[in-house]
Every structure is written in structure tokens, then in C-alpha cells.
PDB file of C-alpha atoms in Angstrom:
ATOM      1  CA  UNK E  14      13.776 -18.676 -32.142  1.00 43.00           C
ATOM      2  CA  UNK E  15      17.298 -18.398 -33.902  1.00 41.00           C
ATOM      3  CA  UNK E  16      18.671 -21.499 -33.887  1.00 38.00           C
ATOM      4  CA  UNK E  17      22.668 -20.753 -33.951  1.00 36.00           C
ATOM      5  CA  UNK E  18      23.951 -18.851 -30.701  1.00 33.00           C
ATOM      6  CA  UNK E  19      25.402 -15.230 -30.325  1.00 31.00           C
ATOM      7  CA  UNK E  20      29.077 -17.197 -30.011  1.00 33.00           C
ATOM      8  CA  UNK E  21      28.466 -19.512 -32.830  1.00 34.00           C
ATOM      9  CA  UNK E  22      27.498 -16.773 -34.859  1.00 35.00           C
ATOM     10  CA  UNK E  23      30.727 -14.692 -33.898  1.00 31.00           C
ATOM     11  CA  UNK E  24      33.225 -17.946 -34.150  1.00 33.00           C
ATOM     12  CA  UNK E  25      31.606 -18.006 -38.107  1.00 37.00           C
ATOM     13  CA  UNK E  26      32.093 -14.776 -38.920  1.00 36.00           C
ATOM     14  CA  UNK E  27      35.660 -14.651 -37.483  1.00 34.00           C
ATOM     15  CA  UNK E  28      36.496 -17.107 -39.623  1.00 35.00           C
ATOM     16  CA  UNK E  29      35.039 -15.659 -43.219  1.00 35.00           C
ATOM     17  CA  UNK E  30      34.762 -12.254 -43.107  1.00 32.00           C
ATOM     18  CA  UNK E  31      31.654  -9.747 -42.850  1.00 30.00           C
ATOM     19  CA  UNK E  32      29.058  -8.667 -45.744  1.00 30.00           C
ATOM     20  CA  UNK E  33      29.366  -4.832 -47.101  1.00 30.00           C
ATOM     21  CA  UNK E  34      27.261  -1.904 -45.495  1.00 30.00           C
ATOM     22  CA  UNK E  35      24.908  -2.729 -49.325  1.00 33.00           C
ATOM     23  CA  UNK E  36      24.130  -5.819 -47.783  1.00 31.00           C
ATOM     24  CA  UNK E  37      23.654  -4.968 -43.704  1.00 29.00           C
ATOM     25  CA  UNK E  38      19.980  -4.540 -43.499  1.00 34.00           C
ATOM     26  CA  UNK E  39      16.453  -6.312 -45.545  1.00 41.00           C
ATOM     27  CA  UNK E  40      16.922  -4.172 -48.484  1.00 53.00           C
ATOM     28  CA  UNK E  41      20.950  -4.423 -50.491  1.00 55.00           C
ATOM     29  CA  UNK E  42      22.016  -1.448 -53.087  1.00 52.00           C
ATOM     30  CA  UNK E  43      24.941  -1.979 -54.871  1.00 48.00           C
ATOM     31  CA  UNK E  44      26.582  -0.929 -58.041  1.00 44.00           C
ATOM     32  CA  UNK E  45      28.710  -1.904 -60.623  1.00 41.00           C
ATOM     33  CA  UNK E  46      30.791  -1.077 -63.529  1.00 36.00           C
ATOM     34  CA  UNK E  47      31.697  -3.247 -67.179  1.00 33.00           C
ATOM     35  CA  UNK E  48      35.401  -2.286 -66.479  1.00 32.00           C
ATOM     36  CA  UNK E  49      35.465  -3.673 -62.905  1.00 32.00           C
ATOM     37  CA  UNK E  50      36.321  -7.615 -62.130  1.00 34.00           C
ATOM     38  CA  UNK E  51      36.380  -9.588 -59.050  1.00 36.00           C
ATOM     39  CA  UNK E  52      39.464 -12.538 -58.752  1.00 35.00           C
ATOM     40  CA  UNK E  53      38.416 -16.199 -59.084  1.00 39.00           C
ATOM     41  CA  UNK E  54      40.127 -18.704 -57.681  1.00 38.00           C
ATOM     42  CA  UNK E  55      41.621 -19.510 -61.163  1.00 40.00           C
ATOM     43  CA  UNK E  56      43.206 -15.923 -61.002  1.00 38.00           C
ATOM     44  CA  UNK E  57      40.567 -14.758 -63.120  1.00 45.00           C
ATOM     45  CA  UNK E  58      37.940 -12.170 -63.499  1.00 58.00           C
ATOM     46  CA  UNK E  59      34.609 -12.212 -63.364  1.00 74.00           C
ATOM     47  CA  UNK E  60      33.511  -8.909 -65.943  1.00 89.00           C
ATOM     48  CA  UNK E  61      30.242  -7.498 -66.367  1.00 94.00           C
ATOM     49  CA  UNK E  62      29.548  -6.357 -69.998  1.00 94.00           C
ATOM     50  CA  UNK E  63      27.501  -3.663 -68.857  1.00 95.00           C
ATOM     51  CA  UNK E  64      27.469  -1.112 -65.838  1.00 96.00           C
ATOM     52  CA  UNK E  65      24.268  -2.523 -63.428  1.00 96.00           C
ATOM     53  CA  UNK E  66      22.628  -1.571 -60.087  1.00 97.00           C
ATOM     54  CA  UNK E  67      20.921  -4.037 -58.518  1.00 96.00           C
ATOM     55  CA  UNK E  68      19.365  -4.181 -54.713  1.00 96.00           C
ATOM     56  CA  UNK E  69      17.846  -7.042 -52.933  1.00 95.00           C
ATOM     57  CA  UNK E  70      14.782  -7.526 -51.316  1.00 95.00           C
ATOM     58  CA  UNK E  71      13.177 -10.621 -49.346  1.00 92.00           C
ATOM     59  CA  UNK E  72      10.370 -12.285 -48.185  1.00 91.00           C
ATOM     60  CA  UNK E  73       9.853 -12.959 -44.751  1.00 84.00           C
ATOM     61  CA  UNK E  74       8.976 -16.866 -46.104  1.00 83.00           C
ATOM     62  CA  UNK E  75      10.145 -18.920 -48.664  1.00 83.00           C
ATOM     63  CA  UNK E  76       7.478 -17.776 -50.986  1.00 85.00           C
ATOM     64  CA  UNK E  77       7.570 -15.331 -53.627  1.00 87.00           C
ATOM     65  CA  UNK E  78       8.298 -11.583 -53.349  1.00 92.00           C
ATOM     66  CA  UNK E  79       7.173 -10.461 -57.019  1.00 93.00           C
ATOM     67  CA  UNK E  80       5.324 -11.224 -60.153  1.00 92.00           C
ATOM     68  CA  UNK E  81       5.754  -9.972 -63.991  1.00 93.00           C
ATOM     69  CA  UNK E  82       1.661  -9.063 -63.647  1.00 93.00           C
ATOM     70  CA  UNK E  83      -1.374 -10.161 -61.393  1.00 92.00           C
ATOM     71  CA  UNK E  84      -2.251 -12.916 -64.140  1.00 90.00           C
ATOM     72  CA  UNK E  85       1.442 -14.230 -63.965  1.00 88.00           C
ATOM     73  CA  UNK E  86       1.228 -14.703 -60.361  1.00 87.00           C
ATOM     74  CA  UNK E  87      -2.188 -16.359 -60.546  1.00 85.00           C
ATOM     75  CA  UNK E  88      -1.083 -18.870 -63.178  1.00 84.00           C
ATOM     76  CA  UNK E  89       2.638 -19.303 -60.992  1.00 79.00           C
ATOM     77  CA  UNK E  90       0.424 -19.935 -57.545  1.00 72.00           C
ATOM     78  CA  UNK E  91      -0.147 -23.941 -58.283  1.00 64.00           C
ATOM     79  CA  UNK E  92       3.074 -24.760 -59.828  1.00 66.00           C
ATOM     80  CA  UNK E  93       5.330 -23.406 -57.069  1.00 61.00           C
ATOM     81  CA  UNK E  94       7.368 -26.177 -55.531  1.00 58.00           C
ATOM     82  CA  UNK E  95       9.507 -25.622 -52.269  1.00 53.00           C
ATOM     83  CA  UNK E  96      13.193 -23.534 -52.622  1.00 57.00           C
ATOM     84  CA  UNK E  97      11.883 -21.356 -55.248  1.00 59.00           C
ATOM     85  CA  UNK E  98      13.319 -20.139 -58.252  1.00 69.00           C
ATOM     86  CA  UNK E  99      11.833 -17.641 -60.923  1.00 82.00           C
ATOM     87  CA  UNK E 100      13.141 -14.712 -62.994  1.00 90.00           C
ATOM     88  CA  UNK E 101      11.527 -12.109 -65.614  1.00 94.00           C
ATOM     89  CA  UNK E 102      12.577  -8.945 -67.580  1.00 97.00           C
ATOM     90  CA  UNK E 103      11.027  -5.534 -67.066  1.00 97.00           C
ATOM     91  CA  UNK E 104      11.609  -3.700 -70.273  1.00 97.00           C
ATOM     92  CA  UNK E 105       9.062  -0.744 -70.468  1.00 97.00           C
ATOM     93  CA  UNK E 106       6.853   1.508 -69.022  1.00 97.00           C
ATOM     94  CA  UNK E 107       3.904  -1.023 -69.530  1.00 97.00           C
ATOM     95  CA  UNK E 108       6.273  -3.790 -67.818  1.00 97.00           C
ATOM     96  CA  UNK E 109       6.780  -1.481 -65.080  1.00 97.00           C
ATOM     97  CA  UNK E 110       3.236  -0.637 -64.612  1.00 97.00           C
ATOM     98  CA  UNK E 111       2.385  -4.145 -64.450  1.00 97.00           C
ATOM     99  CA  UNK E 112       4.635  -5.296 -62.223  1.00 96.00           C
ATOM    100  CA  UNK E 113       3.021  -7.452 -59.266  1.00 95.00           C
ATOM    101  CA  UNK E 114       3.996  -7.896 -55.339  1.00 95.00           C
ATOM    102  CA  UNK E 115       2.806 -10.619 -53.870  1.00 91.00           C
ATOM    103  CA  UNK E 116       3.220  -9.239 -49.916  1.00 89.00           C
ATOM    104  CA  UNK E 117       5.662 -11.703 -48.978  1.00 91.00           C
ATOM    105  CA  UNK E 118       8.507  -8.440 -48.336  1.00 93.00           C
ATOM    106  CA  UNK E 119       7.896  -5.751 -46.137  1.00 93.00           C
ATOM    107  CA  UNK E 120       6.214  -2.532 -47.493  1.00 94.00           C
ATOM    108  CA  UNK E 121       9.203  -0.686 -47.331  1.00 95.00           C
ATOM    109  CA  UNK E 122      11.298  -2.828 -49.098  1.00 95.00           C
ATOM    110  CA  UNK E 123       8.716  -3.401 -51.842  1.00 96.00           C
ATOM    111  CA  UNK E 124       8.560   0.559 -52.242  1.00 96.00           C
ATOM    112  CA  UNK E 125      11.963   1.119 -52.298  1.00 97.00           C
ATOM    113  CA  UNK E 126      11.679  -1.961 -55.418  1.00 97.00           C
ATOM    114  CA  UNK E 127       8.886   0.234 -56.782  1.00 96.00           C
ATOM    115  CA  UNK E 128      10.891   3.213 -56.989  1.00 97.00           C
ATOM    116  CA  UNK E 129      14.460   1.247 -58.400  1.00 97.00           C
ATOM    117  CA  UNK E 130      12.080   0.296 -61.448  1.00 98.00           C
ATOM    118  CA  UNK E 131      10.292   3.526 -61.818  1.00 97.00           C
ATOM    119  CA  UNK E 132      13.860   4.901 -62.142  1.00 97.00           C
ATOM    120  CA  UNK E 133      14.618   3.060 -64.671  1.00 98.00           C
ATOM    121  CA  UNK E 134      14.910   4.991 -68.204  1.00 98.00           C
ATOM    122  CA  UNK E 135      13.855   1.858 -70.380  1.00 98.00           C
ATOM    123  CA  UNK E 136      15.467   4.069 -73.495  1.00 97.00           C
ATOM    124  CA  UNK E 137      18.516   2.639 -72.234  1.00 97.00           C
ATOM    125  CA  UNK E 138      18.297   0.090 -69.718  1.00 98.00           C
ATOM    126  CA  UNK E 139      16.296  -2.578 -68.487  1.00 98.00           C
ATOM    127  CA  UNK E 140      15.403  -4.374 -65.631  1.00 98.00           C
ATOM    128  CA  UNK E 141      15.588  -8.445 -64.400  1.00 97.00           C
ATOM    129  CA  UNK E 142      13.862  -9.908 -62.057  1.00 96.00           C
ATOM    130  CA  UNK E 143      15.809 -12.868 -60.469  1.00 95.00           C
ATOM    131  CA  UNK E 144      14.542 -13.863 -57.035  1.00 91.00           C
ATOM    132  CA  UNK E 145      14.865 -17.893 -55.638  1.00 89.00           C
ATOM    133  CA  UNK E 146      15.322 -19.480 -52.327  1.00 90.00           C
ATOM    134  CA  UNK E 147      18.323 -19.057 -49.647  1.00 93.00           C
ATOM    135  CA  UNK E 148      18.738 -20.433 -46.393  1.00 93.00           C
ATOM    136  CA  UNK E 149      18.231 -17.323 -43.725  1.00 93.00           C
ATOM    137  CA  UNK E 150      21.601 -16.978 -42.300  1.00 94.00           C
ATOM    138  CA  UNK E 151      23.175 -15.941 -45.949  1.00 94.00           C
ATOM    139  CA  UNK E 152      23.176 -13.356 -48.082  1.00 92.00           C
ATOM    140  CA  UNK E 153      23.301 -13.378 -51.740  1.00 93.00           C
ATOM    141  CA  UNK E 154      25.699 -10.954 -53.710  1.00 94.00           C
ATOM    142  CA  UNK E 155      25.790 -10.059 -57.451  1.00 95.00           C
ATOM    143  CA  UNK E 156      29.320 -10.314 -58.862  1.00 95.00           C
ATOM    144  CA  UNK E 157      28.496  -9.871 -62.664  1.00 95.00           C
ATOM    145  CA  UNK E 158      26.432  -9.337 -65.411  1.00 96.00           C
ATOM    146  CA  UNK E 159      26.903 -10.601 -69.217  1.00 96.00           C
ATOM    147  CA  UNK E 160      24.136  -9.141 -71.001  1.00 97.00           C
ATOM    148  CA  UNK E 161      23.828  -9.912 -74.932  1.00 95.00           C
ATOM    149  CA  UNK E 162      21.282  -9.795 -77.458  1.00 93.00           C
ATOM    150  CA  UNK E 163      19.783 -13.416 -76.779  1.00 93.00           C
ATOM    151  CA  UNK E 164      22.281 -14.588 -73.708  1.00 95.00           C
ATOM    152  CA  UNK E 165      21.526 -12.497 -69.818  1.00 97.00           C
ATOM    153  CA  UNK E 166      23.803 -14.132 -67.133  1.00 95.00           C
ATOM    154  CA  UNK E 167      24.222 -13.673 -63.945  1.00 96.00           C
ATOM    155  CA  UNK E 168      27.452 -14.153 -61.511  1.00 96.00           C
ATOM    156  CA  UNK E 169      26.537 -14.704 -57.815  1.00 96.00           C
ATOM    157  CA  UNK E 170      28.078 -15.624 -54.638  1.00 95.00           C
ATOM    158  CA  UNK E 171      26.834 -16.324 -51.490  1.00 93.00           C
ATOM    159  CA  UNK E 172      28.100 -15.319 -47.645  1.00 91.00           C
ATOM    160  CA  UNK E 173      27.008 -15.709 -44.094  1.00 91.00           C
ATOM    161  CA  UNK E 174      25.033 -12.390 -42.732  1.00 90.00           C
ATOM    162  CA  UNK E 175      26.932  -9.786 -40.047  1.00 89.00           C
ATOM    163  CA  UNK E 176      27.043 -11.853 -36.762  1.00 88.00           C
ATOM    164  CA  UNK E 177      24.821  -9.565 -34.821  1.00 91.00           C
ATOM    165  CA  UNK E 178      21.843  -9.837 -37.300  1.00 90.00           C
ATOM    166  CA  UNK E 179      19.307 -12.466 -36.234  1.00 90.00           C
ATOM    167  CA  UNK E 180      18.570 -15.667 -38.572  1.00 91.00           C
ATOM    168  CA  UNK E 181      17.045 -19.053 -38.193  1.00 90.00           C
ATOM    169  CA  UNK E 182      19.910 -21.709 -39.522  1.00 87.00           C
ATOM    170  CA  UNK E 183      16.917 -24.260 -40.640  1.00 89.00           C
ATOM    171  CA  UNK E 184      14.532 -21.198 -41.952  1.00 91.00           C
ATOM    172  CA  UNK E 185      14.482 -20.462 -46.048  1.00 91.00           C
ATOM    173  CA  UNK E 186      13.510 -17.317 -47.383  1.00 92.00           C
ATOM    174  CA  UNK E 187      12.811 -15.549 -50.969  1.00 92.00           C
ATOM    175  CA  UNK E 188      15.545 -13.295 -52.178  1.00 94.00           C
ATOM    176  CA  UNK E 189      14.883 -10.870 -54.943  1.00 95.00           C
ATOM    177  CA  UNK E 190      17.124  -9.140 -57.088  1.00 96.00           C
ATOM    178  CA  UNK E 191      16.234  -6.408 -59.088  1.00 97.00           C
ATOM    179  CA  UNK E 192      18.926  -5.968 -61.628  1.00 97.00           C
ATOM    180  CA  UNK E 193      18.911  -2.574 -63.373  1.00 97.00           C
ATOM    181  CA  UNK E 194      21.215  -3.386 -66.686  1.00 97.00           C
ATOM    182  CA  UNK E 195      22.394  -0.100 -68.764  1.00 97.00           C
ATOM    183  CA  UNK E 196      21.135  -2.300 -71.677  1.00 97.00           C
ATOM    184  CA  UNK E 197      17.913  -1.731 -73.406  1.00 97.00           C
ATOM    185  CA  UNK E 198      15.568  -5.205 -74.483  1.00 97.00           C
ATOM    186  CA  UNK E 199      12.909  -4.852 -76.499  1.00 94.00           C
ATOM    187  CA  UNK E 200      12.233  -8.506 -76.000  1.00 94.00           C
ATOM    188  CA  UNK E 201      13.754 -10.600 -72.752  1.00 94.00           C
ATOM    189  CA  UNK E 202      16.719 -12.683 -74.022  1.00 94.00           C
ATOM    190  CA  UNK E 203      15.450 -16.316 -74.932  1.00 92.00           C
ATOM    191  CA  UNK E 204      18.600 -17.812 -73.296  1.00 93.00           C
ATOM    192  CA  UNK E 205      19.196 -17.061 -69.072  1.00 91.00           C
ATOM    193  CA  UNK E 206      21.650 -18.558 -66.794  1.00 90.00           C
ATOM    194  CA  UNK E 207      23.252 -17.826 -63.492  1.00 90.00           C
ATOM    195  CA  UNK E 208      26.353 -19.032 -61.192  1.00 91.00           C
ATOM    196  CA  UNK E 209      26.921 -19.053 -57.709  1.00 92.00           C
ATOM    197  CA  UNK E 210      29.675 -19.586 -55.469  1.00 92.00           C
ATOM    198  CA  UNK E 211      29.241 -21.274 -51.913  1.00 89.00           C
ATOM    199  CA  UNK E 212      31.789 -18.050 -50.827  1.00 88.00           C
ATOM    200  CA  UNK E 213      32.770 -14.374 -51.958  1.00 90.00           C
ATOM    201  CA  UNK E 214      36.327 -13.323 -53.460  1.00 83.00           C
ATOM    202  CA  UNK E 215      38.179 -10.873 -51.438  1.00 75.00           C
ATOM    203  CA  UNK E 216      36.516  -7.233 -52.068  1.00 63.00           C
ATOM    204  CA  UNK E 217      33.628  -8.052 -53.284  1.00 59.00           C
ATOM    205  CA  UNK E 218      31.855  -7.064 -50.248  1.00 48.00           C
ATOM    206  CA  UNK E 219      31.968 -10.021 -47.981  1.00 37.00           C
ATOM    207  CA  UNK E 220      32.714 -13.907 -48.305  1.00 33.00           C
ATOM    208  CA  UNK E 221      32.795 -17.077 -45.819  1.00 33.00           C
ATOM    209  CA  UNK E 222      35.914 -18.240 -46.945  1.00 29.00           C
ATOM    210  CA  UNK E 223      39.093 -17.863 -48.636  1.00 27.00           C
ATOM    211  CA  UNK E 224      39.648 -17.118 -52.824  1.00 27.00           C
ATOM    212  CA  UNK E 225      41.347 -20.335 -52.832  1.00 27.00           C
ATOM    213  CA  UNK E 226      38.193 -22.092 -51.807  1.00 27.00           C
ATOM    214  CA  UNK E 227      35.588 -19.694 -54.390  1.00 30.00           C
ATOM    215  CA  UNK E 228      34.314 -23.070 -55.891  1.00 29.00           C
ATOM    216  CA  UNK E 229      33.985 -25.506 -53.537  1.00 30.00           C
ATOM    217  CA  UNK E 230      30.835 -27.531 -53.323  1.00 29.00           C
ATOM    218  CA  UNK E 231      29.158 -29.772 -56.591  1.00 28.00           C
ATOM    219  CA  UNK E 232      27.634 -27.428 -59.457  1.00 33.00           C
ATOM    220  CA  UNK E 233      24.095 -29.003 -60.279  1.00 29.00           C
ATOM    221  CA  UNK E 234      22.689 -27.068 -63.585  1.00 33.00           C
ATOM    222  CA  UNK E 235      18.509 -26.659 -63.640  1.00 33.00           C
ATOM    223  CA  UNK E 236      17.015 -25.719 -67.133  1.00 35.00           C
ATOM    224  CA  UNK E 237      13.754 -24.637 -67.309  1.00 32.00           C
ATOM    225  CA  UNK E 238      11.964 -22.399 -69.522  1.00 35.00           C
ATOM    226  CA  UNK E 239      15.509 -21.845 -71.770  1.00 39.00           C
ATOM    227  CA  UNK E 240      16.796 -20.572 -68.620  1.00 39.00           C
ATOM    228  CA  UNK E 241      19.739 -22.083 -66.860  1.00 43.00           C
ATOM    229  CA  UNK E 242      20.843 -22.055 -63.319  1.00 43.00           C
ATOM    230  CA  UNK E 243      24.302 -23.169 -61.775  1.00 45.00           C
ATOM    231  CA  UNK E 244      23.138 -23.922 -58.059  1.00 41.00           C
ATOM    232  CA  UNK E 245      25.848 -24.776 -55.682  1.00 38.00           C
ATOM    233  CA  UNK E 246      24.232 -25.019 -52.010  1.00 38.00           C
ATOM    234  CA  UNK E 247      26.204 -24.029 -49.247  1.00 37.00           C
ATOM    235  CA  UNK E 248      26.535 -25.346 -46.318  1.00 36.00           C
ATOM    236  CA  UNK E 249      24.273 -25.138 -43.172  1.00 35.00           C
ATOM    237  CA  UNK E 250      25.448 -22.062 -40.787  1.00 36.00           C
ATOM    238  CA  UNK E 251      24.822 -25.294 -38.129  1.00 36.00           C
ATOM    239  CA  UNK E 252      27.801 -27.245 -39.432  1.00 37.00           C
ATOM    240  CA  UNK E 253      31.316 -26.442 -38.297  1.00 37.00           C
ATOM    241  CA  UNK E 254      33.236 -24.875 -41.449  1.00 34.00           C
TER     242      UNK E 254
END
């Protein structure tokens, strides 16, 4: 049973803002371009080296939505730890074919993930995999992507969902985003990062909060792998803003 109220819900949103149509329902499509920015709080842009399309899928648990190949979820199953995070490149045709769901997401949203990567012309693009935990009530949004020959990052931030759609405040979930970079890899970058912000800037599609406030919250960095992950964790949808 959700654990917030209709009114709570409502008295949130109020407050911050709603999420863009991309990010309304279990599967998110959104696009971007190199020559677009979003404000930080600094004044600021974030700027994506590349044009991208990404969309969002997630697990109806906090366990994982996809796999690089059958073997790689196999060896993954014993090491997972709770509030998951994972990411992987899908660079070819092979890649693609390869490519393992683990049942976690509904079927449509895994075929509609299916069909972003078989859409893919690896000639000149690639995809990434980056999928890790988040608390039910929020939604994750992709502000930026810096892709370079051995450097991929990421640029996220994160928002409360539309007040009339259901969540469970103390419930965590699996969020995957497939990330469809006009860049083309013949090998996955050695070096992988990611940001997030506790709220969105103005027009990026949503946000719990004002620009001024885009940073709030302690940064903890996790390195694993040669990947690296700025993780700020926002607050409970329980707790009075």
C-alpha cells in the first residue's frame, strides 16, 4: 500500500514542479542534442559532447533489469548487494544479440529496450547500459553526456514522480537507462563516471526544487571497476521538504 497520501503527494509536487510527458509512465524517451545545455546553479551549463537518446525502464524490485549476456548475469547473481548499481556498453551487433533481461521489468518495457538497441546503427553510435537503485517515488533524468575516447560520463538529476502516479515512499526499485550515444566504441571506455543532483534545473523536464538549490545534499564518490559514481541521495518523499 502507498505509503504517502493523495494530499501529501499534491502538497510535494506543488512545491517542486512536475516531471515531462518522457518521464509520465514505466518506460521514459527523451532526446538530446551536443549544442543544448541545462543552467546549474553556478550559472553554468551542463553540455553533452554528443547528440543521445536515452529511455528508461524499471524493475518492479530493486533487482536488476538487464545483463551484458546470460554468463554476465550468472557470474553478477552472488555479488549483488542491496541499492544496486551496474553499467555496460553495447557496441555491436554481437553485443546486441547478446544482450540479457533478467524479468525484473515488464515485457513491454523490455521490448520497447529491445527495439531502442536494435535501432541502433553501431557504424555510428553506441549504446550504455547504466541502471542502479532509486527510491520509488522519484524519477531519474539524464541531463548530459561527455563521451571521449577512454572517459563516458553521465549528468543526472533526480525529481519526485507526477502526484497522481502511485509509489511506495520506503519501496526501492531498478532504473535502467539505455543511452543511445551518436558515438561509435569499438571497445567500452576504461574510465566511467556519473553525477546526480538531489533536484532538476528549470526546463529540463521536471525538478523538486529550485536552480538555486541544484546541489544540495553531500556528494559521496564509489569507484569500482574504473568506473566512478557521484551519488547524492535525496531525501525521503516522507520528510517535509
Amino acid at each position: 500500500m502507498p505509503s504517502t497520501s493523495l494530499s501529501r503527494r499534491r502538497l510535494l509536487a506543488a512545491s517542486g514542479g512536475c516531471l515531462s510527458a518522457a518521464f509520465a509512465g514505466c518506460v521514459g524517451f527523451s532526446e538530446g542534442e551536443s549544442v543544448s545545455g541545462h543552467s546549474s546553479s553556478e550559472g553554468g551549463t551542463l553540455e553533452s559532447t554528443h547528440e543521445y537518446e536515452s529511455l528508461s525502464i524499471r524493475s518492479t524490485d530493486d533487482t536488476p533489469v538487464a545483463y551484458s549476456s546470460e554468463d554476465a548475469a550468472e557470474d553478477a547473481e552472488e555479488k549483488r548487494a542491496p541499492r544496486y548499481l551496474a553499467d555496460f556498453f553495447v557496441t555491436d551487433e554481437d553485443d546486441a544479440a547478446a544482450l540479457w533481461f533478467t524479468g525484473a521489468a515488464a515485457d513491454d518495457d523490455v521490448d520497447a529496450a529491445r527495439a531502442f538497441v536494435e535501432e541502433t546503427d553501431f557504424d555510428g553510435e553506441s549504446i550504455y547500459v547504466d541502471q542502479r537503485s532509486i527510491d520509488d517515488c522519484y524519477r531519474r533524468r539524464l541531463l548530459s553526456v561527455r563521451a571521449a575516447d577512454g572517459e563516458f560520463r553521465t549528468d543526472y538529476c533526480r525529481a519526485l514522480k507526477a502526484p497522481m502516479e502511485p509509489c511506495e515512499a520506503d519501496r526501492s526499485v531498478t532504473e535502467a537507462v539505455f543511452v543511445r550515444v551518436h558515438r561509435p566504441y569499438d571497445d567500452p571506455p576504461s574510465s566511467r563516471g556519473s553525477s546526480e543532483r538531489t533536484t532538476c534545473p528549470s526546463g529540463a523536464g521536471g525538478g523538486n526544487g529550485s536552480a538555486a538549490n541544484e546541489t544540495d545534499g553531500t556528494d559521496t564518490a564509489n569507484e569500482t571497476a574504473g568506473t566512478e559514481t557521484n551519488d547524492t541521495d535525496a531525501p525521503s518523499a516522507e520528510e517535509p521538504r
